[in-house]
PDB file of C-alpha atoms in Angstrom:
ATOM      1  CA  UNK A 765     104.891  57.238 144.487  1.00  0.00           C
ATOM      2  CA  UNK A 766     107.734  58.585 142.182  1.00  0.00           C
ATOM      3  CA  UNK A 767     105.421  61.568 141.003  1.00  0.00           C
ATOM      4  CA  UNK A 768     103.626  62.402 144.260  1.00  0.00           C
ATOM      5  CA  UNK A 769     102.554  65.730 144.364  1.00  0.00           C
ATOM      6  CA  UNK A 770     103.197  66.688 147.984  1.00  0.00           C
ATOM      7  CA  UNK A 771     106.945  65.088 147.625  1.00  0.00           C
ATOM      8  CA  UNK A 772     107.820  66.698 144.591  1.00  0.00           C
ATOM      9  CA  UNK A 773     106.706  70.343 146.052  1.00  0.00           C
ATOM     10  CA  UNK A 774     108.276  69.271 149.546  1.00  0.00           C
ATOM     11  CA  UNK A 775     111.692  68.148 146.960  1.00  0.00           C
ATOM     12  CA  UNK A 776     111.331  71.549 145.415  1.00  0.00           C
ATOM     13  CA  UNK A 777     111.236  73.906 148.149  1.00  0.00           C
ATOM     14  CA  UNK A 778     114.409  71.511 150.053  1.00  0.00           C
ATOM     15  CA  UNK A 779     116.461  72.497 146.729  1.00  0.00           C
ATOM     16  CA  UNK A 780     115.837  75.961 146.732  1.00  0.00           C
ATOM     17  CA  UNK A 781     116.302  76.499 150.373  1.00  0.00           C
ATOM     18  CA  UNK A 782     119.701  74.275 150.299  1.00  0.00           C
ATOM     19  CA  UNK A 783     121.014  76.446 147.384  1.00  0.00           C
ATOM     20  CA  UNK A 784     120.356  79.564 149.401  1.00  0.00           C
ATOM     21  CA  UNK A 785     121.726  78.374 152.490  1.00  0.00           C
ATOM     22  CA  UNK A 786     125.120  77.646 150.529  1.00  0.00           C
ATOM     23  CA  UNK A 787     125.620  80.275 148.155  1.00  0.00           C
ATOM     24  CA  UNK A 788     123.162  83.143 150.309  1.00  0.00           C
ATOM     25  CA  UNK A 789     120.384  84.959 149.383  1.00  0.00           C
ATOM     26  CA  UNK A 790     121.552  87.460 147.078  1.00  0.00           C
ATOM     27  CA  UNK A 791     123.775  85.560 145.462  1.00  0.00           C
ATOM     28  CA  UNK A 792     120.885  83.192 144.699  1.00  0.00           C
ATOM     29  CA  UNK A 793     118.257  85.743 143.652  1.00  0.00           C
ATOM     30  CA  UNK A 794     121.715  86.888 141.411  1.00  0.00           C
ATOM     31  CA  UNK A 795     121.340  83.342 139.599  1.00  0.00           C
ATOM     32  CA  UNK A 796     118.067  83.140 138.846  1.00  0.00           C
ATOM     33  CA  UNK A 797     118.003  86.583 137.788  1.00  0.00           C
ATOM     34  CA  UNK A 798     120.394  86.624 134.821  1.00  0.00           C
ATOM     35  CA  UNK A 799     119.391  87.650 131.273  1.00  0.00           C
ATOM     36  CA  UNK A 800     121.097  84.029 130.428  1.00  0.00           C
ATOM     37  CA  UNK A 801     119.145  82.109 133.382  1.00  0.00           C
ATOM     38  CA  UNK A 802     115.290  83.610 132.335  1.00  0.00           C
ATOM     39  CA  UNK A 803     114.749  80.815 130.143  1.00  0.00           C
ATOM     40  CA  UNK A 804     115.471  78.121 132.390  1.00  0.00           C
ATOM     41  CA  UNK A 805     113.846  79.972 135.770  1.00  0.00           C
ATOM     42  CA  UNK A 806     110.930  80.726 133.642  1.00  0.00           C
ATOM     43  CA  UNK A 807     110.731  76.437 133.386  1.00  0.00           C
ATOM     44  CA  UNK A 808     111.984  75.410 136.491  1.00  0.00           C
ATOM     45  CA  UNK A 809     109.212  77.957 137.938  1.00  0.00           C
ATOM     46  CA  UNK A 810     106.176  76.762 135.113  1.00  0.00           C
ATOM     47  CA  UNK A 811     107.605  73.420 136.522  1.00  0.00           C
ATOM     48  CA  UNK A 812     106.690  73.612 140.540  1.00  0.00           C
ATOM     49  CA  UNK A 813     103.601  75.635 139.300  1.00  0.00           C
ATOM     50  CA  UNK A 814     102.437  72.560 137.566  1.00  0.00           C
ATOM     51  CA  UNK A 815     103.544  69.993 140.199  1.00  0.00           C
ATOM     52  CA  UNK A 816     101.486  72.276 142.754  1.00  0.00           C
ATOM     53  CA  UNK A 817      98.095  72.272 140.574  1.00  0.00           C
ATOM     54  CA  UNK A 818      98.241  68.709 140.137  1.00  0.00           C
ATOM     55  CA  UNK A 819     100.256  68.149 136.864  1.00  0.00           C
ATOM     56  CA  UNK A 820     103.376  66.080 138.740  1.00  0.00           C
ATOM     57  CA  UNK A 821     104.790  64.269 135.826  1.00  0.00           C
ATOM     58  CA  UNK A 822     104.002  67.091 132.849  1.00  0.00           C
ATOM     59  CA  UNK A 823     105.606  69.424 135.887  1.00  0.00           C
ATOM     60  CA  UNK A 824     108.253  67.356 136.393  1.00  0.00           C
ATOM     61  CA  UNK A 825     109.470  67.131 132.734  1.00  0.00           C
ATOM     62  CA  UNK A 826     109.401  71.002 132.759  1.00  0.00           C
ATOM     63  CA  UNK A 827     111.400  71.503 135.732  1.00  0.00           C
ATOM     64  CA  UNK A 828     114.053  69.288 134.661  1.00  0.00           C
ATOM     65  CA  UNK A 829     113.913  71.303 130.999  1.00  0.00           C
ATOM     66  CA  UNK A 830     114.607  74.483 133.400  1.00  0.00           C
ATOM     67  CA  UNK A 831     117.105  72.377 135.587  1.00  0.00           C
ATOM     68  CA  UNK A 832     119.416  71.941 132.888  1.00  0.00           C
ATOM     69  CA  UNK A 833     119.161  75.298 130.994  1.00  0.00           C
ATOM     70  CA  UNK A 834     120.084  76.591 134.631  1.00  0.00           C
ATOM     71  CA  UNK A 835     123.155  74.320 135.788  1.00  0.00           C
ATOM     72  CA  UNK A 836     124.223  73.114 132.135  1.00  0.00           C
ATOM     73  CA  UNK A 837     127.394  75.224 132.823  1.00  0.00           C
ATOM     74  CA  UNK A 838     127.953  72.793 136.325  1.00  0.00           C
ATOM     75  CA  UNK A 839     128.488  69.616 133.944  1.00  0.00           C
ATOM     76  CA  UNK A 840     131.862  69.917 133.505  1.00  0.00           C
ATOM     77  CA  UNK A 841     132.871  70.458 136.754  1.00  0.00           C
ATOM     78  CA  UNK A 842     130.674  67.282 138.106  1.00  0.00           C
ATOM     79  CA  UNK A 843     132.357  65.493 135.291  1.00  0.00           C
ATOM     80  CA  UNK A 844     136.013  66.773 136.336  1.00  0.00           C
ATOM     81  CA  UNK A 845     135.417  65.422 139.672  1.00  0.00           C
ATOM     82  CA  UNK A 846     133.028  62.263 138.720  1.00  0.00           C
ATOM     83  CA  UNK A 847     136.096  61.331 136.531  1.00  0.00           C
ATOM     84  CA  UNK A 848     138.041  60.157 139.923  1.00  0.00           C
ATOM     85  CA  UNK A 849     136.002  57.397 140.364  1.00  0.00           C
ATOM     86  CA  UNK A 850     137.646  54.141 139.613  1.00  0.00           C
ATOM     87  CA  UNK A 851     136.363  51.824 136.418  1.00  0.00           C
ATOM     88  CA  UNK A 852     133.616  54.380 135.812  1.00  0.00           C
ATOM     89  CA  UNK A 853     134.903  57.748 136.050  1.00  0.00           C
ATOM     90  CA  UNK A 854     135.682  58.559 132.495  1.00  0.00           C
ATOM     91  CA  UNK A 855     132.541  57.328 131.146  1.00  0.00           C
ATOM     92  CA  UNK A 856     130.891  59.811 133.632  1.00  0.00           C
ATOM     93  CA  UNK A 857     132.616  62.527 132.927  1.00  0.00           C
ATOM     94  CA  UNK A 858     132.722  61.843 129.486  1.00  0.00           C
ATOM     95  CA  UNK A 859     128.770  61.904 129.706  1.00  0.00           C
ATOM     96  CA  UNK A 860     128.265  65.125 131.710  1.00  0.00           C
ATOM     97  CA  UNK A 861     131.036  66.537 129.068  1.00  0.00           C
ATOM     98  CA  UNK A 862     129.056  66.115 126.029  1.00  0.00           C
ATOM     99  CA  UNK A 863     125.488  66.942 128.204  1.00  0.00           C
ATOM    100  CA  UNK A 864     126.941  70.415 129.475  1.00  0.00           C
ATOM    101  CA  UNK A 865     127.850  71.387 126.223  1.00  0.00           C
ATOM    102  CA  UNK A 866     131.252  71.786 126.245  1.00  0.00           C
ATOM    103  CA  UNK A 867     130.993  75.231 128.660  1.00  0.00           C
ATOM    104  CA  UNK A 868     133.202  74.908 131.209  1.00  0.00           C
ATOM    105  CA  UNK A 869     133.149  77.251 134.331  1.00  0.00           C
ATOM    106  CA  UNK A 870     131.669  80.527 132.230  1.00  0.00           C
ATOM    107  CA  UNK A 871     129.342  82.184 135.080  1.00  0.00           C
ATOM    108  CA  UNK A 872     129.598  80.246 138.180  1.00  0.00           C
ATOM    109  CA  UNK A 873     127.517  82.161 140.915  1.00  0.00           C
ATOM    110  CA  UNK A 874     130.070  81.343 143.711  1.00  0.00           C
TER     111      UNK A 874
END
């Protein structure tokens, strides 16, 4: 059930058209498109292709790879605003701090 392969593709093509639909088209083809980004669209991509000819979990693990070469620089500001939450908060943000890689805000596409 968690790696079904009609889900996952059905997951995959929600995310891409949510992204568009808030940051628009160009802006989106923009994102992937960077010199910077290639490495992580090149996964993310290898990563649906995989999921689509029947590979869901080896898929999976690649498109999460290409996931976080692609919004590493978003950690930060999840953590910023994670860090509001009561009892929890710093740990979380303490988390996505150390996971983003200490970037914060370089390139965001909007």
């Amino acid at each position: 059930m968690f790696f079904d392969r009609a889900l996952l593709a059905m997951g995959n093509i929600l995310f891409l058209l949510g992204l568009t639909l808030i940051i628009g088209l160009q802006k989106t083809a923009v994102f992937f498109a960077r010199r910077q980004k290639l490495k992580g669209t090149a996964a993310f991509v290898a990563g649906i292709t995989l999921i689509l000819l029947r590979w869901p979990l080896v898929g999976f693990l690649i498109e999460l790879y290409g996931i976080f070469v692609l919004f590493g620089d978003f950690f930060s500001t999840i953590g910023a605003f994670a860090g509001n939450i009561p009892v929890v908060g710093p740990y979380i943000q303490q988390a996505l701090d150390s996971a983003g890689g200490g970037r914060r805000n370089e390139e965001l596409p909007v």
